[in-house]
XYZ file of C-alpha atoms in Angstrom:
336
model
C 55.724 149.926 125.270
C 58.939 151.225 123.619
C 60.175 148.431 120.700
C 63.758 149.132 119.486
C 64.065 149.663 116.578
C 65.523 148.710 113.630
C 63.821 145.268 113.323
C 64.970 141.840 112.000
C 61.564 140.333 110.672
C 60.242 136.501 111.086
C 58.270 135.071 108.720
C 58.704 131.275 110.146
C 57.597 129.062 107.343
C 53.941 130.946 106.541
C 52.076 129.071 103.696
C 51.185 132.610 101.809
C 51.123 136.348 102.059
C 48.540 137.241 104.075
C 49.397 134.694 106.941
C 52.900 137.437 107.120
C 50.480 140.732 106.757
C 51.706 142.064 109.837
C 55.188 141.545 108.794
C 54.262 143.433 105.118
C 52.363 146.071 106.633
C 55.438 147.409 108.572
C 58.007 146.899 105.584
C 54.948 149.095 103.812
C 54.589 152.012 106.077
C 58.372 151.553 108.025
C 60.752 150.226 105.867
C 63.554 152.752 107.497
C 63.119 150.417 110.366
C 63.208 146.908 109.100
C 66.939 145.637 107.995
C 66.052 142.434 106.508
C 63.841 139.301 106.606
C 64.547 135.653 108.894
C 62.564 132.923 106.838
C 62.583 129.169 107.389
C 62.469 126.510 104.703
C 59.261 126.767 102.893
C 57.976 129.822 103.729
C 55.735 131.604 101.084
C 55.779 134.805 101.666
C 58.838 136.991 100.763
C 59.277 141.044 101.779
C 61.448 142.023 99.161
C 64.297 142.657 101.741
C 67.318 141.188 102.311
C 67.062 137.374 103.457
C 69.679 137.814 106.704
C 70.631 135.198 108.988
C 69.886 136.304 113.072
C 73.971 136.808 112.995
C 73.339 138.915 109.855
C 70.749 141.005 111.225
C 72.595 141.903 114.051
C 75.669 142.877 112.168
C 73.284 145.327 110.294
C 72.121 147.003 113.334
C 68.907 144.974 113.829
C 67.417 145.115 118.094
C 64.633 143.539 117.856
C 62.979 140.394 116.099
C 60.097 141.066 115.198
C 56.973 138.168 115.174
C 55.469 139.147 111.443
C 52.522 136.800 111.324
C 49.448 136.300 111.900
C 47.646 133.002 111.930
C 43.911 131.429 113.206
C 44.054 131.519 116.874
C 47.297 133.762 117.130
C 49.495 130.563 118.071
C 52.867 130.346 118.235
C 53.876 127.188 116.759
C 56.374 125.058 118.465
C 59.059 124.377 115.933
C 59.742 128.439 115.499
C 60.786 128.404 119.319
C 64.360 127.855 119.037
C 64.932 129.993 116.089
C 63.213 132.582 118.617
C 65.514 131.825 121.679
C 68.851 131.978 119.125
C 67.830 135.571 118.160
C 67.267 136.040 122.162
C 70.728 134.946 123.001
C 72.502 136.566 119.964
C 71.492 140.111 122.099
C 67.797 141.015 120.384
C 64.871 141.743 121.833
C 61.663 140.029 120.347
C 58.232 141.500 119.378
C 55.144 139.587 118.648
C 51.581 140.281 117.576
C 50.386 136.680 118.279
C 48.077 135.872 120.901
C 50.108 133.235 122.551
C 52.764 135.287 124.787
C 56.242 135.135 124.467
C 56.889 134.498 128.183
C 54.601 132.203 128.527
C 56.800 129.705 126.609
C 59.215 128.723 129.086
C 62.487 128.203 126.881
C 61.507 132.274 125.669
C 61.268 132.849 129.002
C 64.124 131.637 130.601
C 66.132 132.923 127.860
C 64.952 136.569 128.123
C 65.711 136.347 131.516
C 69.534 135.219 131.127
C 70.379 137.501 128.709
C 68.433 140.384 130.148
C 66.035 141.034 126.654
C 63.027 142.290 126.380
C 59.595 140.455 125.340
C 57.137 142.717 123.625
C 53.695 141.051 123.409
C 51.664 143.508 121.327
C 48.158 142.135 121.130
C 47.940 142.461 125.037
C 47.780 145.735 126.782
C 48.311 146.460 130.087
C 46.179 149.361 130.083
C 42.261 148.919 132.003
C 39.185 149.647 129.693
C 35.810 150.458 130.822
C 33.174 149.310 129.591
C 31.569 151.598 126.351
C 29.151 153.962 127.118
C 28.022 155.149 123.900
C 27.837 158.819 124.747
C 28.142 161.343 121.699
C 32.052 162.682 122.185
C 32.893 165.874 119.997
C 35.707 164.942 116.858
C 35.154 163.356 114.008
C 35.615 159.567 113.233
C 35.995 157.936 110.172
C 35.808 153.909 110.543
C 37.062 151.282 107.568
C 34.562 148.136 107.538
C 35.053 144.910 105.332
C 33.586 142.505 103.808
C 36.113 140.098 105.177
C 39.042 140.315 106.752
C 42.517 141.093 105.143
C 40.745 143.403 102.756
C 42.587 146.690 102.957
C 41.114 147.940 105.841
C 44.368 149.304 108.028
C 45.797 150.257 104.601
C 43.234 152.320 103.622
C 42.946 154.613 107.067
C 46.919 155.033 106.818
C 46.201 156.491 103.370
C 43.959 158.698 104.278
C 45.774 159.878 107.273
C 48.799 160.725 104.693
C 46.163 161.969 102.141
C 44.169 164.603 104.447
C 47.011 166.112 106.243
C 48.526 166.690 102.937
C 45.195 168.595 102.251
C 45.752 170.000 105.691
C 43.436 168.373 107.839
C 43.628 167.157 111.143
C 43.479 163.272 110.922
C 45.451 160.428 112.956
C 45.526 157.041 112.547
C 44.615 155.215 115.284
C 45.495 151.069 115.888
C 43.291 148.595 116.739
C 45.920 145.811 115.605
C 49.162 144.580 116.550
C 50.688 145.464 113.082
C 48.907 148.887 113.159
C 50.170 149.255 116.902
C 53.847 148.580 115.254
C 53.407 151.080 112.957
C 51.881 154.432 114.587
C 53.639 153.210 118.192
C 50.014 153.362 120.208
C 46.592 151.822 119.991
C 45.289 148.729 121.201
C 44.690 144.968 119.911
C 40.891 144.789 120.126
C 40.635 141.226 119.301
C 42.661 140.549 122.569
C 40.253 142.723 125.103
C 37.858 140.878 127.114
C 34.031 141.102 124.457
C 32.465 143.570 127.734
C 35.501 146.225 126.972
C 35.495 146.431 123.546
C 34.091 148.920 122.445
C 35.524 151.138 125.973
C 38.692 150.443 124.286
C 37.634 151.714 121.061
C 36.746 154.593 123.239
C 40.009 155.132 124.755
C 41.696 155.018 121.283
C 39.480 157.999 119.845
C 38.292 160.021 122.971
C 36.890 163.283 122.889
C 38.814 165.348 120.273
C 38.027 168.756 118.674
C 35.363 169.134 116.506
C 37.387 169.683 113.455
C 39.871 166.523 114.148
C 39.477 163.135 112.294
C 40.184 160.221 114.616
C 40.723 157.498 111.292
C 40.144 154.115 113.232
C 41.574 150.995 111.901
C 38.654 148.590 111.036
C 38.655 144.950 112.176
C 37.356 141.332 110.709
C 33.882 142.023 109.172
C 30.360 142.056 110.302
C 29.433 139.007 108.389
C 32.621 136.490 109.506
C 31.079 134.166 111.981
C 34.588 133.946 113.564
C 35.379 137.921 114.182
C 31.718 139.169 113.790
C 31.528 139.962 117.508
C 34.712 141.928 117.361
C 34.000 143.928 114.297
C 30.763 145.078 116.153
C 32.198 146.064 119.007
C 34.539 148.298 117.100
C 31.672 149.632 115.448
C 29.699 150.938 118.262
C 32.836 152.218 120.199
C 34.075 154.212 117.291
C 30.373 155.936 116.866
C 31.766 156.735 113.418
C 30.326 159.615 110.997
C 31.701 158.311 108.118
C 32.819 154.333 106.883
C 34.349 153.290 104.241
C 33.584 149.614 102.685
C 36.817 147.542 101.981
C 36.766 145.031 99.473
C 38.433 142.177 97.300
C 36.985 141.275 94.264
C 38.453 137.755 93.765
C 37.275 136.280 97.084
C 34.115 134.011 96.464
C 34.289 132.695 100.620
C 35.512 134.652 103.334
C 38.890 133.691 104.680
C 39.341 130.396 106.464
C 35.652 129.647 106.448
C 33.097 128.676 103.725
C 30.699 131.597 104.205
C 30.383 133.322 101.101
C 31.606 136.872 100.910
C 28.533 139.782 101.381
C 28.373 142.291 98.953
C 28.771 145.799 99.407
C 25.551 146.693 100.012
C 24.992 144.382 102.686
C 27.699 145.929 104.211
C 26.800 149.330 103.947
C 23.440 148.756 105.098
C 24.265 146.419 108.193
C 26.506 148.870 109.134
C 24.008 151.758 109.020
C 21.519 149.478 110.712
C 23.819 148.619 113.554
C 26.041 151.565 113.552
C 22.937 153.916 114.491
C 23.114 152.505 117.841
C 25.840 154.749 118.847
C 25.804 157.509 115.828
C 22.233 157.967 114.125
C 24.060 160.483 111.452
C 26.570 157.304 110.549
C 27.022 157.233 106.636
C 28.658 155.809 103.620
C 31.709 158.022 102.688
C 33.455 155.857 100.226
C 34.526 152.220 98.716
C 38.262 150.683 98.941
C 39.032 147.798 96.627
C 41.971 145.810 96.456
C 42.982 145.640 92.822
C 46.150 143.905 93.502
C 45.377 140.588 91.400
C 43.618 142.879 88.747
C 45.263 144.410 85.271
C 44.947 148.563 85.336
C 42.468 147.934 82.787
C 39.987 145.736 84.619
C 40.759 147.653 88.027
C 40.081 150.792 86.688
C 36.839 149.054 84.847
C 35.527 147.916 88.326
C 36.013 151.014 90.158
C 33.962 153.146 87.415
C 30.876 151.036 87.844
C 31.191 150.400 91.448
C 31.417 154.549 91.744
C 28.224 154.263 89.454
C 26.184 151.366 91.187
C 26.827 153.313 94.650
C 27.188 156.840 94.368
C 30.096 156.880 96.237
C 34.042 157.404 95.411
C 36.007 153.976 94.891
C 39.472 153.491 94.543
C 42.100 151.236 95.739
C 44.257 153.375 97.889
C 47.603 151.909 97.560
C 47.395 151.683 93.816
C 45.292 154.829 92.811
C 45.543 156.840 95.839
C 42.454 158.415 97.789
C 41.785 162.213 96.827
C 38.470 160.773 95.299
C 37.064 159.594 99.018
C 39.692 163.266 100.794
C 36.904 165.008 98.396
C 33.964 163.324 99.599
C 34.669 163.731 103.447
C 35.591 167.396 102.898
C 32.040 167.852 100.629
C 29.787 165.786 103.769
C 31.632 167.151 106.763
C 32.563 171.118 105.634
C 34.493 173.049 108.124
């Protein structure tokens, strides 16, 4: 799959920030790519990019539209169709990481097909996934896990890819979402593979590797989320990490679009131990990743200190303090 680039992003009319994260995380780790942002009347999340019109946009170079949301169910609602078709005929392909595909909407469809544009449907992959098989594979993995989802999770593995090759070690990020398969250009949407190939795919993504080589695999949903639970464990076996790290936000009292309340960190760790030993008995705790983001320094910086304490591991928010703290801590556990 080969998406043109640069984009012209769509935010439709999303109620808040998260519901655009895939449309953030690519402005975050691509903004060379992205020319500007297409929003409709009362959306609530904002870029910080030029608001273009589709005519705009393709004055400024844009190819493709890209999809930038992400929503329960991965729908694509009705009333964004048209704006999607005028972006069609104005000569731009269209990307989406939604679950509903683009050509399956016949006004899309017919569309694409009379002005010769191209439909990129992320989430599903044409590729053919066995099913795991849990075998021990040489490399090293490193897997984020969350106690929700929309914690930090694909942030934190993309700074720790930047973070341990500048310390000179062999790491790659590797996507198991559609915004992460935007940004690195290859993985696969687990959430969209049939449950019995899950955690085959996860194989596929990080397959047999050097010893020395870090496969850093893009965690998913949360162990404790009764909607994504089964997807998050599948990830989890098919990754056989050696080391996690626990993602976190501190503010959260339920987990997102449910009333569950959120599990704390040590749940996490040790459910993911528990289950994790499945496929790696050695598994381990490596590090904590909070999201600080609706904290002052102060208070962040507070939080961090006794979290470090209460768990004798590194914790940091990655984006905001950066991650030599948890680069030390895999280098210390796994020496060369």
């Amino acid at each position: 799959m080969q998406i043109a680039t640069p984009y012209l992003m769509f935010l439709g009319d999303v109620p808040d920030k998260l519901a655009a994260k895939t449309a953030y995380g690519i402005v975050d780790w691509r903004p060379e790519w992205c020319v500007g942002q297409l929003r409709l009347p009362g959306c609530a999340a904002d870029l910080g990019i030029p608001d273009l019109t589709i005519a705009e946009g393709v004055a400024k170079g844009a190819r493709t539209l890209i999809v930038g949301v992400v929503n329960a169910g991965g729908v694509l609602p009705e009333h964004w169709i048209s704006t999607i078709v005028q972006a069609i005929e104005a000569g731009l392909d269209v990307a989406s990481g939604l679950h509903t595909r683009l050509g399956s909407v016949p006004a899309i469809a017919e569309a694409a097909s009379r002005h010769g544009r191209q439909l990129h449907d992320v989430r599903h992959s044409d590729e053919r996934f066995d099913t795991g098989k849990g075998t021990r594979r040489p490399g090293r993995r490193l897997l984020t896990v969350g106690t929700d989802c929309s914690v930090g999770k694909k942030y934190t593995v993309l700074a720790l890819e930047k973070g341990m090759r500048a310390r000179g070690l062999d790491a790659d990020f590797r996507a198991t979402g559609q915004t992460g398969v935007f940004i690195s250009g290859r993985g696969v949407a687990i959430d969209a593979v049939v449950a019995d190939f899950i955690s085959g795919a996860v194989e596929w993504i990080a397959p047999a590797a050097d010893p020395q080589h870090w496969d850093l695999i893009e965690g998913q949903g949360s162990l404790f989320h009764p909607s994504f639970a089964g997807v998050s464990l599948g990830l989890l076996h098919g990754a056989q990490p050696d080391a996690f790290v626990v993602c976190h936000e501190p503010t959260r009292t339920t987990m997102r679009g449910v009333k569950h309340p959120l599990p704390s960190i040590r749940e996490v760790i040790d459910l993911t131990i528990q289950l994790g030993r499945l496929t790696n008995p050695e598994i381990r705790p490596t590090g904590i990743a909070i999201n600080t983001q609706a904290l002052a320094e102060g208070e962040a910086r507070a939080l961090l200190d006794t979290l470090a304490g209460d768990y004798g591991l590194p914790a940091t928010d990655p984006v905001r303090f950066g991650v030599e703290g948890l680069v030390d801590r895999l280098v210390a556990e796994f020496p060369a």
